[in-house]
């Protein structure tokens, strides 16, 4: 299998991830809920994961890092835990439904939502965000890079605006954690939601949310936390406040190893490798008649998520042929981001998406280009 | 390690669980979000899990089974998704904080909560529940068996009351799924929350919620579902409505194998084995001077969760010695259920809890009894 669906979930994972998941599953108890060796072992694994992830994003206090089951959960906690009736939030037309759908629910509860429109390449103008700020604006919620066009958003500039205007800055790093440098201090990020199973090479079922000290946030779920067991009320201490119930210890253990792998290779090297492959893919696809590539053409302005259409050919059919005839995995359709497709003009057709990962090779990219060339000549 | 912390998480898991988690982690894509072989494979794994679990609980339509990351998430969805301002809910004093804490939050939002008090053995009288019903009562939310005393609740009788009075019946099966027979039809259960990593022998990070057809329920989280991608609003179709974001496919695959294991042994055989061991444990501990055993003395009225205290000895110290000197894993403290401890009179002291599982042996139970006997003679 030539795997180009890394934007959905990365594959393969580093060998250590598989091994650590198995080891933990075979040996670990329930963390924070018992004093015996196995429970303590589980607690240690989770604390180490918090430290590893924390240091990758320059999070000083690992206890501000909440482990979730995916980015969606992290974003829901961030949006619903912070925004109250009468608050205003600014977001963009390039967001995934994991931001848009919770915001539509919040809108029904009296939260005002402004969706700043990106241009045809999926770029947001920070000036447009600045213009949208009102007296009741509380938060700016922006993806770090689009899952449809790969466009990298100007989060430094937006972060500066947020800091200057005293707004809470939420960044959706589903496509960028492990792929682009993230520094919550330098980038003024107050809330960082990320996936564990994409660029951090952990297992599915993992993700997280960083919550800056001082941000007032309520949990979405209450329950057993192993702390303040004598109380009928959710404890206020972090991360317990936002982490109820038995955690996914084996998954978190795997994520820890994924993050260690990312650090050992280095985010910069990963980025260079993905940039190189993305460049080859874009240059190659450009030469094929009928192919339209969405998002910025310059690789410096995008991550390795490449959406294409092929004249009037059905994108589902293209992905099907890529899989069946060429053993190439892509994803086709609307990628859970209808507004982004509206923005780039593909709401009706969808796109075929190539999601490049660190483990892809030049040879694989060449094969994909060749396959698209052959498909472009087919009639269907 | 002699493991008696099965009430927190079961250990070991059947070999097939370990193998299936690894196989899935090594080979699976992101289900429902791509048409290629690996994504379809993941989708199939999850559908099979829904079928396996569904048939264990006599759930006719597996699409009414929502997969969650633990029981706590399932209970939060069930309570917060169904109850609205002005509604009344009846629960018991034997509930885990995963029911009590969400209810305390809902109380602040205008939902009325009645907590029916159990007796000293942790038993609830269905008549007390009947008496608590008011004109605005919408739901009865009850644990199937206490995680502190092991007391089995009369859910058949309570289910009949719920049906008769047209109330929604929510059962917390964290301690009973895989251990006691559960039939959502016969027992009139409308909402069934369960753990994947306890009596179903799946990995941590798994659980679920059955939602009977016709129950109006809102999601706690919205996001990408892989369905109705063109819409900015959460789709109404189940289970997608309540399952946003990338699922824990490897964990769910493991849970599927855990459930297959439970079915192959048979819930009745598991129950008989656990009953036998519980009887030996209780009879043995009874003989030791100073030991107090909580909950029903008759094993037929309880699951294999046995809470004890030992005169005025600190329970944390007892668990510590059991672990250090005897290599026996137990859990001590309040077990995230302060009201239950109030009910049985151990809120100040907590208890040492033995959680028996199918893989425990008579020999292990004998060793535990012997260890408690030795500890009872120590001064600390």
mmCIF file of N, CA, C and O in Angstrom, chain A residues 5 8 11 15 18 26 29-30 33 36-37 70 72-73 76 80 97 101-102 104-105 197 204 220-223 225 228-235 245-249 323 327 329-331 336 338, chain B residues 5 8 11 15 18 26 29-30 33 36-37 70 72-73 76 80 97 101-102 104-105 197 204 220-223 225 228-235 245-249 323 327 329-331 336 338:
data_model
loop_
_atom_site.group_PDB
_atom_site.id
_atom_site.type_symbol
_atom_site.label_atom_id
_atom_site.label_comp_id
_atom_site.label_asym_id
_atom_site.label_seq_id
_atom_site.Cartn_x
_atom_site.Cartn_y
_atom_site.Cartn_z
ATOM 1 N N UNK A 5 -2.800 9.051 2.960
ATOM 2 C CA UNK A 5 -3.943 9.531 3.734
ATOM 3 C C UNK A 5 -3.477 9.987 5.122
ATOM 4 O O UNK A 5 -4.195 9.873 6.108
ATOM 5 N N UNK A 8 -5.494 12.245 7.406
ATOM 6 C CA UNK A 8 -6.568 11.638 8.208
ATOM 7 C C UNK A 8 -5.971 10.935 9.421
ATOM 8 O O UNK A 8 -6.384 11.143 10.557
ATOM 9 N N UNK A 11 0.363 6.798 8.825
ATOM 10 C CA UNK A 11 0.714 5.380 8.725
ATOM 11 C C UNK A 11 1.951 5.246 7.864
ATOM 12 O O UNK A 11 2.022 5.937 6.858
ATOM 13 N N UNK A 15 8.112 1.974 14.914
ATOM 14 C CA UNK A 15 8.052 0.668 15.568
ATOM 15 C C UNK A 15 7.878 0.798 17.096
ATOM 16 O O UNK A 15 7.154 0.025 17.718
ATOM 17 N N UNK A 18 4.204 0.950 18.254
ATOM 18 C CA UNK A 18 3.515 -0.353 18.327
ATOM 19 C C UNK A 18 3.940 -1.088 19.590
ATOM 20 O O UNK A 18 3.130 -1.657 20.310
ATOM 21 N N UNK A 26 -0.306 -4.767 28.043
ATOM 22 C CA UNK A 26 -0.060 -6.028 28.753
ATOM 23 C C UNK A 26 0.272 -5.819 30.234
ATOM 24 O O UNK A 26 0.126 -6.734 31.028
ATOM 25 N N UNK A 29 -2.001 -0.843 34.864
ATOM 26 C CA UNK A 29 -3.263 -0.740 35.582
ATOM 27 C C UNK A 29 -3.933 0.579 35.260
ATOM 28 O O UNK A 29 -3.664 1.205 34.241
ATOM 29 N N UNK A 30 -4.805 0.990 36.159
ATOM 30 C CA UNK A 30 -5.590 2.205 35.975
ATOM 31 C C UNK A 30 -4.912 3.357 36.710
ATOM 32 O O UNK A 30 -4.845 3.357 37.919
ATOM 33 N N UNK A 33 -5.703 5.772 40.273
ATOM 34 C CA UNK A 33 -6.850 5.208 40.973
ATOM 35 C C UNK A 33 -6.474 4.022 41.848
ATOM 36 O O UNK A 33 -7.333 3.252 42.265
ATOM 37 N N UNK A 36 -1.084 0.556 43.840
ATOM 38 C CA UNK A 36 -0.218 -0.584 43.558
ATOM 39 C C UNK A 36 0.675 -0.312 42.352
ATOM 40 O O UNK A 36 0.465 0.640 41.605
ATOM 41 N N UNK A 37 1.669 -1.194 42.174
ATOM 42 C CA UNK A 37 2.713 -0.983 41.161
ATOM 43 C C UNK A 37 2.142 -0.723 39.769
ATOM 44 O O UNK A 37 2.597 0.149 39.050
ATOM 45 N N UNK A 70 -9.262 12.810 20.841
ATOM 46 C CA UNK A 70 -8.930 13.296 19.492
ATOM 47 C C UNK A 70 -8.964 14.832 19.477
ATOM 48 O O UNK A 70 -9.254 15.450 20.510
ATOM 49 N N UNK A 72 -11.076 16.726 17.930
ATOM 50 C CA UNK A 72 -12.465 17.165 18.046
ATOM 51 C C UNK A 72 -12.858 17.370 19.502
ATOM 52 O O UNK A 72 -13.482 18.375 19.843
ATOM 53 N N UNK A 73 -12.507 16.418 20.346
ATOM 54 C CA UNK A 73 -12.828 16.567 21.764
ATOM 55 C C UNK A 73 -12.117 17.793 22.335
ATOM 56 O O UNK A 73 -12.715 18.591 23.069
ATOM 57 N N UNK A 76 -13.905 20.944 21.158
ATOM 58 C CA UNK A 76 -15.199 21.105 21.824
ATOM 59 C C UNK A 76 -15.022 21.619 23.252
ATOM 60 O O UNK A 76 -15.752 22.502 23.703
ATOM 61 N N UNK A 80 -16.563 25.219 24.016
ATOM 62 C CA UNK A 80 -17.736 25.209 24.905
ATOM 63 C C UNK A 80 -17.368 25.502 26.354
ATOM 64 O O UNK A 80 -18.208 25.956 27.123
ATOM 65 N N UNK A 97 -15.003 20.956 10.260
ATOM 66 C CA UNK A 97 -16.273 20.894 10.990
ATOM 67 C C UNK A 97 -16.100 20.703 12.496
ATOM 68 O O UNK A 97 -17.041 20.925 13.258
ATOM 69 N N UNK A 101 -18.916 23.061 13.435
ATOM 70 C CA UNK A 101 -20.138 22.460 14.011
ATOM 71 C C UNK A 101 -20.351 22.829 15.485
ATOM 72 O O UNK A 101 -21.474 23.206 15.847
ATOM 73 N N UNK A 102 -19.339 22.756 16.339
ATOM 74 C CA UNK A 102 -19.568 23.240 17.719
ATOM 75 C C UNK A 102 -19.965 24.714 17.741
ATOM 76 O O UNK A 102 -20.815 25.111 18.546
ATOM 77 N N UNK A 104 -21.687 26.314 15.504
ATOM 78 C CA UNK A 104 -23.094 26.448 15.098
ATOM 79 C C UNK A 104 -24.022 26.102 16.278
ATOM 80 O O UNK A 104 -25.072 26.710 16.449
ATOM 81 N N UNK A 105 -23.610 25.141 17.077
ATOM 82 C CA UNK A 105 -24.383 24.820 18.292
ATOM 83 C C UNK A 105 -24.320 25.988 19.280
ATOM 84 O O UNK A 105 -25.336 26.368 19.870
ATOM 85 N N UNK A 197 -2.653 11.211 16.564
ATOM 86 C CA UNK A 197 -2.518 10.111 15.593
ATOM 87 C C UNK A 197 -2.163 10.582 14.191
ATOM 88 O O UNK A 197 -2.241 9.800 13.247
ATOM 89 N N UNK A 204 -4.486 6.073 16.973
ATOM 90 C CA UNK A 204 -5.814 6.696 16.952
ATOM 91 C C UNK A 204 -6.421 6.606 18.355
ATOM 92 O O UNK A 204 -6.147 5.679 19.100
ATOM 93 N N UNK A 220 -16.475 19.720 29.875
ATOM 94 C CA UNK A 220 -17.634 19.207 29.140
ATOM 95 C C UNK A 220 -18.209 18.003 29.859
ATOM 96 O O UNK A 220 -19.377 17.703 29.764
ATOM 97 N N UNK A 221 -17.321 17.286 30.551
ATOM 98 C CA UNK A 221 -17.718 16.060 31.244
ATOM 99 C C UNK A 221 -17.170 16.088 32.663
ATOM 100 O O UNK A 221 -16.048 16.498 32.870
ATOM 101 N N UNK A 222 -17.969 15.642 33.607
ATOM 102 C CA UNK A 222 -17.475 15.457 34.970
ATOM 103 C C UNK A 222 -17.532 13.974 35.307
ATOM 104 O O UNK A 222 -18.288 13.223 34.694
ATOM 105 N N UNK A 223 -16.763 13.596 36.314
ATOM 106 C CA UNK A 223 -16.794 12.198 36.720
ATOM 107 C C UNK A 223 -15.657 11.889 37.659
ATOM 108 O O UNK A 223 -15.090 12.791 38.279
ATOM 109 N N UNK A 225 -12.074 11.312 38.909
ATOM 110 C CA UNK A 225 -10.790 11.834 38.466
ATOM 111 C C UNK A 225 -9.653 11.219 39.274
ATOM 112 O O UNK A 225 -8.490 11.475 38.996
ATOM 113 N N UNK A 228 -9.668 14.245 44.858
ATOM 114 C CA UNK A 228 -10.778 14.789 45.648
ATOM 115 C C UNK A 228 -12.004 13.870 45.605
ATOM 116 O O UNK A 228 -13.136 14.313 45.374
ATOM 117 N N UNK A 229 -11.744 12.589 45.816
ATOM 118 C CA UNK A 229 -12.807 11.584 45.735
ATOM 119 C C UNK A 229 -13.917 11.830 46.740
ATOM 120 O O UNK A 229 -15.020 11.322 46.595
ATOM 121 N N UNK A 230 -13.621 12.609 47.772
ATOM 122 C CA UNK A 230 -14.622 12.862 48.804
ATOM 123 C C UNK A 230 -15.663 13.871 48.349
ATOM 124 O O UNK A 230 -16.686 14.076 49.002
ATOM 125 N N UNK A 231 -15.437 14.505 47.189
ATOM 126 C CA UNK A 231 -16.333 15.575 46.754
ATOM 127 C C UNK A 231 -17.294 15.138 45.657
ATOM 128 O O UNK A 231 -16.936 14.408 44.732
ATOM 129 N N UNK A 232 -18.531 15.635 45.761
ATOM 130 C CA UNK A 232 -19.535 15.382 44.729
ATOM 131 C C UNK A 232 -19.352 16.337 43.556
ATOM 132 O O UNK A 232 -20.083 16.270 42.576
ATOM 133 N N UNK A 233 -18.386 17.237 43.676
ATOM 134 C CA UNK A 233 -18.173 18.226 42.619
ATOM 135 C C UNK A 233 -16.827 18.000 41.935
ATOM 136 O O UNK A 233 -15.878 17.533 42.551
ATOM 137 N N UNK A 234 -16.789 18.330 40.665
ATOM 138 C CA UNK A 234 -15.572 18.180 39.877
ATOM 139 C C UNK A 234 -14.448 19.011 40.516
ATOM 140 O O UNK A 234 -14.660 20.176 40.854
ATOM 141 N N UNK A 235 -13.267 18.426 40.687
ATOM 142 C CA UNK A 235 -12.174 19.213 41.272
ATOM 143 C C UNK A 235 -11.731 20.310 40.303
ATOM 144 O O UNK A 235 -11.881 20.175 39.087
ATOM 145 N N UNK A 245 -12.789 10.082 34.102
ATOM 146 C CA UNK A 245 -12.916 8.692 33.675
ATOM 147 C C UNK A 245 -11.566 8.076 33.354
ATOM 148 O O UNK A 245 -10.538 8.753 33.318
ATOM 149 N N UNK A 246 -11.589 6.775 33.127
ATOM 150 C CA UNK A 246 -10.358 6.039 32.847
ATOM 151 C C UNK A 246 -9.763 6.491 31.515
ATOM 152 O O UNK A 246 -10.439 6.469 30.499
ATOM 153 N N UNK A 247 -8.511 6.914 31.522
ATOM 154 C CA UNK A 247 -7.888 7.345 30.260
ATOM 155 C C UNK A 247 -7.449 6.157 29.395
ATOM 156 O O UNK A 247 -7.396 5.023 29.859
ATOM 157 N N UNK A 248 -7.117 6.486 28.157
ATOM 158 C CA UNK A 248 -6.633 5.510 27.188
ATOM 159 C C UNK A 248 -5.134 5.331 27.388
ATOM 160 O O UNK A 248 -4.320 5.773 26.570
ATOM 161 N N UNK A 249 -4.768 4.667 28.495
ATOM 162 C CA UNK A 249 -3.341 4.571 28.842
ATOM 163 C C UNK A 249 -2.483 3.938 27.734
ATOM 164 O O UNK A 249 -1.433 4.481 27.412
ATOM 165 N N UNK A 323 -6.826 3.363 -5.553
ATOM 166 C CA UNK A 323 -6.749 2.275 -4.580
ATOM 167 C C UNK A 323 -6.708 0.922 -5.278
ATOM 168 O O UNK A 323 -5.812 0.103 -5.052
ATOM 169 N N UNK A 327 -3.006 0.646 -5.898
ATOM 170 C CA UNK A 327 -2.715 0.405 -4.477
ATOM 171 C C UNK A 327 -2.260 1.678 -3.761
ATOM 172 O O UNK A 327 -1.380 1.657 -2.908
ATOM 173 N N UNK A 329 -3.486 4.880 -1.489
ATOM 174 C CA UNK A 329 -4.571 5.350 -0.605
ATOM 175 C C UNK A 329 -4.615 6.873 -0.581
ATOM 176 O O UNK A 329 -3.626 7.534 -0.235
ATOM 177 N N UNK A 330 -5.768 7.423 -0.975
ATOM 178 C CA UNK A 330 -6.004 8.865 -0.854
ATOM 179 C C UNK A 330 -7.370 9.017 -0.211
ATOM 180 O O UNK A 330 -8.019 8.025 0.113
ATOM 181 N N UNK A 331 -7.800 10.249 -0.066
ATOM 182 C CA UNK A 331 -9.167 10.454 0.405
ATOM 183 C C UNK A 331 -9.858 11.415 -0.541
ATOM 184 O O UNK A 331 -9.274 12.417 -0.945
ATOM 185 N N UNK A 336 -14.816 16.850 5.551
ATOM 186 C CA UNK A 336 -15.429 17.428 6.762
ATOM 187 C C UNK A 336 -15.182 18.928 6.883
ATOM 188 O O UNK A 336 -15.021 19.446 7.999
ATOM 189 N N UNK A 338 -16.934 21.824 4.776
ATOM 190 C CA UNK A 338 -17.713 22.372 3.666
ATOM 191 C C UNK A 338 -17.407 23.839 3.369
ATOM 192 O O UNK A 338 -17.380 24.236 2.197
ATOM 193 N N UNK B 5 -7.613 -5.662 41.178
ATOM 194 C CA UNK B 5 -8.098 -4.313 40.910
ATOM 195 C C UNK B 5 -8.973 -4.327 39.644
ATOM 196 O O UNK B 5 -9.033 -3.351 38.888
ATOM 197 N N UNK B 8 -11.415 -1.586 38.705
ATOM 198 C CA UNK B 8 -10.892 -0.367 38.071
ATOM 199 C C UNK B 8 -10.629 -0.630 36.592
ATOM 200 O O UNK B 8 -11.059 0.114 35.717
ATOM 201 N N UNK B 11 -7.434 -7.143 34.291
ATOM 202 C CA UNK B 11 -6.109 -7.602 33.879
ATOM 203 C C UNK B 11 -5.932 -9.031 34.320
ATOM 204 O O UNK B 11 -6.353 -9.345 35.424
ATOM 205 N N UNK B 15 -5.554 -13.091 25.284
ATOM 206 C CA UNK B 15 -4.467 -12.929 24.307
ATOM 207 C C UNK B 15 -4.952 -12.310 22.995
ATOM 208 O O UNK B 15 -4.271 -11.492 22.385
ATOM 209 N N UNK B 18 -4.865 -8.453 22.913
ATOM 210 C CA UNK B 18 -3.547 -7.864 22.643
ATOM 211 C C UNK B 18 -3.223 -7.952 21.154
ATOM 212 O O UNK B 18 -2.755 -7.006 20.550
ATOM 213 N N UNK B 26 -1.300 -1.681 13.412
ATOM 214 C CA UNK B 26 -0.322 -1.800 12.326
ATOM 215 C C UNK B 26 -0.947 -1.680 10.941
ATOM 216 O O UNK B 26 -0.249 -1.360 9.980
ATOM 217 N N UNK B 29 -6.576 2.170 8.712
ATOM 218 C CA UNK B 29 -6.678 3.588 8.409
ATOM 219 C C UNK B 29 -7.752 4.214 9.270
ATOM 220 O O UNK B 29 -8.117 3.702 10.325
ATOM 221 N N UNK B 30 -8.265 5.335 8.786
ATOM 222 C CA UNK B 30 -9.259 6.109 9.511
ATOM 223 C C UNK B 30 -10.645 5.748 8.988
ATOM 224 O O UNK B 30 -10.967 6.026 7.850
ATOM 225 N N UNK B 33 -13.770 7.691 6.628
ATOM 226 C CA UNK B 33 -13.244 8.949 6.128
ATOM 227 C C UNK B 33 -12.397 8.769 4.874
ATOM 228 O O UNK B 33 -11.647 9.653 4.484
ATOM 229 N N UNK B 36 -10.362 3.996 0.620
ATOM 230 C CA UNK B 36 -9.324 3.002 0.314
ATOM 231 C C UNK B 36 -9.400 1.815 1.271
ATOM 232 O O UNK B 36 -10.098 1.849 2.266
ATOM 233 N N UNK B 37 -8.659 0.773 0.925
ATOM 234 C CA UNK B 37 -8.751 -0.500 1.646
ATOM 235 C C UNK B 37 -8.552 -0.361 3.151
ATOM 236 O O UNK B 37 -9.272 -0.951 3.943
ATOM 237 N N UNK B 70 -14.921 5.958 27.469
ATOM 238 C CA UNK B 70 -15.070 5.278 28.764
ATOM 239 C C UNK B 70 -16.532 5.405 29.226
ATOM 240 O O UNK B 70 -17.348 6.023 28.526
ATOM 241 N N UNK B 72 -17.633 7.087 31.748
ATOM 242 C CA UNK B 72 -17.879 8.478 32.133
ATOM 243 C C UNK B 72 -18.391 9.290 30.951
ATOM 244 O O UNK B 72 -19.348 10.061 31.090
ATOM 245 N N UNK B 73 -17.752 9.145 29.812
ATOM 246 C CA UNK B 73 -18.217 9.875 28.628
ATOM 247 C C UNK B 73 -19.640 9.445 28.278
ATOM 248 O O UNK B 73 -20.503 10.284 27.988
ATOM 249 N N UNK B 76 -22.080 11.008 30.731
ATOM 250 C CA UNK B 76 -22.219 12.450 30.503
ATOM 251 C C UNK B 76 -23.110 12.725 29.291
ATOM 252 O O UNK B 76 -23.950 13.614 29.323
ATOM 253 N N UNK B 80 -26.530 14.664 30.038
ATOM 254 C CA UNK B 80 -26.577 16.034 29.517
ATOM 255 C C UNK B 80 -27.284 16.129 28.178
ATOM 256 O O UNK B 80 -27.790 17.190 27.808
ATOM 257 N N UNK B 97 -19.102 8.895 41.062
ATOM 258 C CA UNK B 97 -19.044 10.317 40.700
ATOM 259 C C UNK B 97 -19.285 10.575 39.210
ATOM 260 O O UNK B 97 -19.557 11.709 38.813
ATOM 261 N N UNK B 101 -21.372 13.695 39.760
ATOM 262 C CA UNK B 101 -20.773 14.984 39.378
ATOM 263 C C UNK B 101 -21.475 15.645 38.185
ATOM 264 O O UNK B 101 -21.772 16.849 38.243
ATOM 265 N N UNK B 102 -21.774 14.917 37.111
ATOM 266 C CA UNK B 102 -22.561 15.565 36.039
ATOM 267 C C UNK B 102 -23.914 16.051 36.554
ATOM 268 O O UNK B 102 -24.373 17.126 36.155
ATOM 269 N N UNK B 104 -24.611 17.156 39.529
ATOM 270 C CA UNK B 104 -24.432 18.388 40.311
ATOM 271 C C UNK B 104 -24.272 19.590 39.363
ATOM 272 O O UNK B 104 -24.741 20.691 39.653
ATOM 273 N N UNK B 105 -23.627 19.370 38.225
ATOM 274 C CA UNK B 105 -23.522 20.437 37.219
ATOM 275 C C UNK B 105 -24.898 20.751 36.638
ATOM 276 O O UNK B 105 -25.269 21.918 36.467
ATOM 277 N N UNK B 197 -13.237 -1.726 29.243
ATOM 278 C CA UNK B 197 -11.949 -2.213 29.779
ATOM 279 C C UNK B 197 -12.081 -2.929 31.118
ATOM 280 O O UNK B 197 -11.087 -3.169 31.786
ATOM 281 N N UNK B 204 -8.167 -0.167 27.831
ATOM 282 C CA UNK B 204 -8.560 1.131 28.376
ATOM 283 C C UNK B 204 -8.757 2.101 27.215
ATOM 284 O O UNK B 204 -8.107 1.999 26.188
ATOM 285 N N UNK B 220 -22.802 15.902 23.015
ATOM 286 C CA UNK B 220 -21.958 16.767 23.844
ATOM 287 C C UNK B 220 -20.910 17.451 22.987
ATOM 288 O O UNK B 220 -20.432 18.516 23.294
ATOM 289 N N UNK B 221 -20.537 16.757 21.916
ATOM 290 C CA UNK B 221 -19.492 17.259 21.024
ATOM 291 C C UNK B 221 -19.963 17.146 19.588
ATOM 292 O O UNK B 221 -20.578 16.157 19.215
ATOM 293 N N UNK B 222 -19.665 18.160 18.793
ATOM 294 C CA UNK B 222 -19.918 18.075 17.366
ATOM 295 C C UNK B 222 -18.575 18.119 16.636
ATOM 296 O O UNK B 222 -17.590 18.605 17.182
ATOM 297 N N UNK B 223 -18.591 17.655 15.398
ATOM 298 C CA UNK B 223 -17.355 17.709 14.624
ATOM 299 C C UNK B 223 -17.479 16.865 13.376
ATOM 300 O O UNK B 223 -18.582 16.564 12.931
ATOM 301 N N UNK B 225 -17.768 13.773 11.134
ATOM 302 C CA UNK B 225 -18.340 12.453 11.368
ATOM 303 C C UNK B 225 -18.120 11.552 10.159
ATOM 304 O O UNK B 225 -18.455 10.374 10.192
ATOM 305 N N UNK B 228 -22.456 13.403 5.890
ATOM 306 C CA UNK B 228 -23.022 14.729 5.611
ATOM 307 C C UNK B 228 -21.951 15.824 5.698
ATOM 308 O O UNK B 228 -22.159 16.866 6.332
ATOM 309 N N UNK B 229 -20.819 15.541 5.057
ATOM 310 C CA UNK B 229 -19.691 16.468 5.113
ATOM 311 C C UNK B 229 -20.027 17.836 4.547
ATOM 312 O O UNK B 229 -19.342 18.815 4.823
ATOM 313 N N UNK B 230 -21.082 17.908 3.759
ATOM 314 C CA UNK B 230 -21.437 19.181 3.147
ATOM 315 C C UNK B 230 -22.133 20.107 4.132
ATOM 316 O O UNK B 230 -22.360 21.279 3.836
ATOM 317 N N UNK B 231 -22.472 19.595 5.306
ATOM 318 C CA UNK B 231 -23.257 20.392 6.242
ATOM 319 C C UNK B 231 -22.423 20.974 7.380
ATOM 320 O O UNK B 231 -21.545 20.308 7.936
ATOM 321 N N UNK B 232 -22.740 22.209 7.761
ATOM 322 C CA UNK B 232 -22.090 22.858 8.897
ATOM 323 C C UNK B 232 -22.725 22.402 10.205
ATOM 324 O O UNK B 232 -22.307 22.807 11.285
ATOM 325 N N UNK B 233 -23.751 21.569 10.107
ATOM 326 C CA UNK B 233 -24.452 21.122 11.304
ATOM 327 C C UNK B 233 -24.245 19.631 11.519
ATOM 328 O O UNK B 233 -24.101 18.866 10.564
ATOM 329 N N UNK B 234 -24.252 19.245 12.771
ATOM 330 C CA UNK B 234 -24.080 17.846 13.139
ATOM 331 C C UNK B 234 -25.197 17.012 12.501
ATOM 332 O O UNK B 234 -26.367 17.385 12.585
ATOM 333 N N UNK B 235 -24.856 15.902 11.854
ATOM 334 C CA UNK B 235 -25.924 15.077 11.269
ATOM 335 C C UNK B 235 -26.772 14.443 12.362
ATOM 336 O O UNK B 235 -26.309 14.224 13.474
ATOM 337 N N UNK B 245 -15.234 12.992 15.376
ATOM 338 C CA UNK B 245 -13.772 12.892 15.416
ATOM 339 C C UNK B 245 -13.301 11.470 15.174
ATOM 340 O O UNK B 245 -14.086 10.523 15.129
ATOM 341 N N UNK B 246 -11.996 11.333 15.017
ATOM 342 C CA UNK B 246 -11.404 10.022 14.735
ATOM 343 C C UNK B 246 -11.579 9.105 15.932
ATOM 344 O O UNK B 246 -11.201 9.455 17.046
ATOM 345 N N UNK B 247 -12.172 7.934 15.719
ATOM 346 C CA UNK B 247 -12.351 7.002 16.844
ATOM 347 C C UNK B 247 -11.058 6.253 17.194
ATOM 348 O O UNK B 247 -10.096 6.265 16.422
ATOM 349 N N UNK B 248 -11.090 5.605 18.333
ATOM 350 C CA UNK B 248 -9.974 4.793 18.816
ATOM 351 C C UNK B 248 -10.069 3.402 18.189
ATOM 352 O O UNK B 248 -10.384 2.413 18.858
ATOM 353 N N UNK B 249 -9.779 3.327 16.887
ATOM 354 C CA UNK B 249 -9.981 2.063 16.170
ATOM 355 C C UNK B 249 -9.214 0.881 16.780
ATOM 356 O O UNK B 249 -9.805 -0.182 16.965
ATOM 357 N N UNK B 323 0.615 -4.661 48.418
ATOM 358 C CA UNK B 323 1.389 -4.525 47.184
ATOM 359 C C UNK B 323 2.858 -4.847 47.435
ATOM 360 O O UNK B 323 3.451 -5.690 46.756
ATOM 361 N N UNK B 327 2.731 -8.587 46.963
ATOM 362 C CA UNK B 327 2.556 -8.462 45.510
ATOM 363 C C UNK B 327 1.085 -8.608 45.107
ATOM 364 O O UNK B 327 0.754 -9.205 44.091
ATOM 365 N N UNK B 329 -2.369 -6.553 44.251
ATOM 366 C CA UNK B 329 -2.888 -5.246 43.850
ATOM 367 C C UNK B 329 -4.340 -5.090 44.291
ATOM 368 O O UNK B 329 -5.204 -5.883 43.916
ATOM 369 N N UNK B 330 -4.602 -4.069 45.110
ATOM 370 C CA UNK B 330 -5.974 -3.712 45.485
ATOM 371 C C UNK B 330 -6.091 -2.204 45.298
ATOM 372 O O UNK B 330 -5.134 -1.548 44.896
ATOM 373 N N UNK B 331 -7.247 -1.673 45.612
ATOM 374 C CA UNK B 331 -7.379 -0.216 45.594
ATOM 375 C C UNK B 331 -7.951 0.235 46.924
ATOM 376 O O UNK B 331 -8.874 -0.382 47.442
ATOM 377 N N UNK B 336 -14.000 7.085 44.184
ATOM 378 C CA UNK B 336 -14.782 8.057 43.388
ATOM 379 C C UNK B 336 -16.283 7.959 43.647
ATOM 380 O O UNK B 336 -17.080 8.181 42.735
ATOM 381 N N UNK B 338 -18.240 9.210 46.879
ATOM 382 C CA UNK B 338 -18.363 9.677 48.265
ATOM 383 C C UNK B 338 -19.731 9.396 48.889
ATOM 384 O O UNK B 338 -19.811 9.059 50.077
#
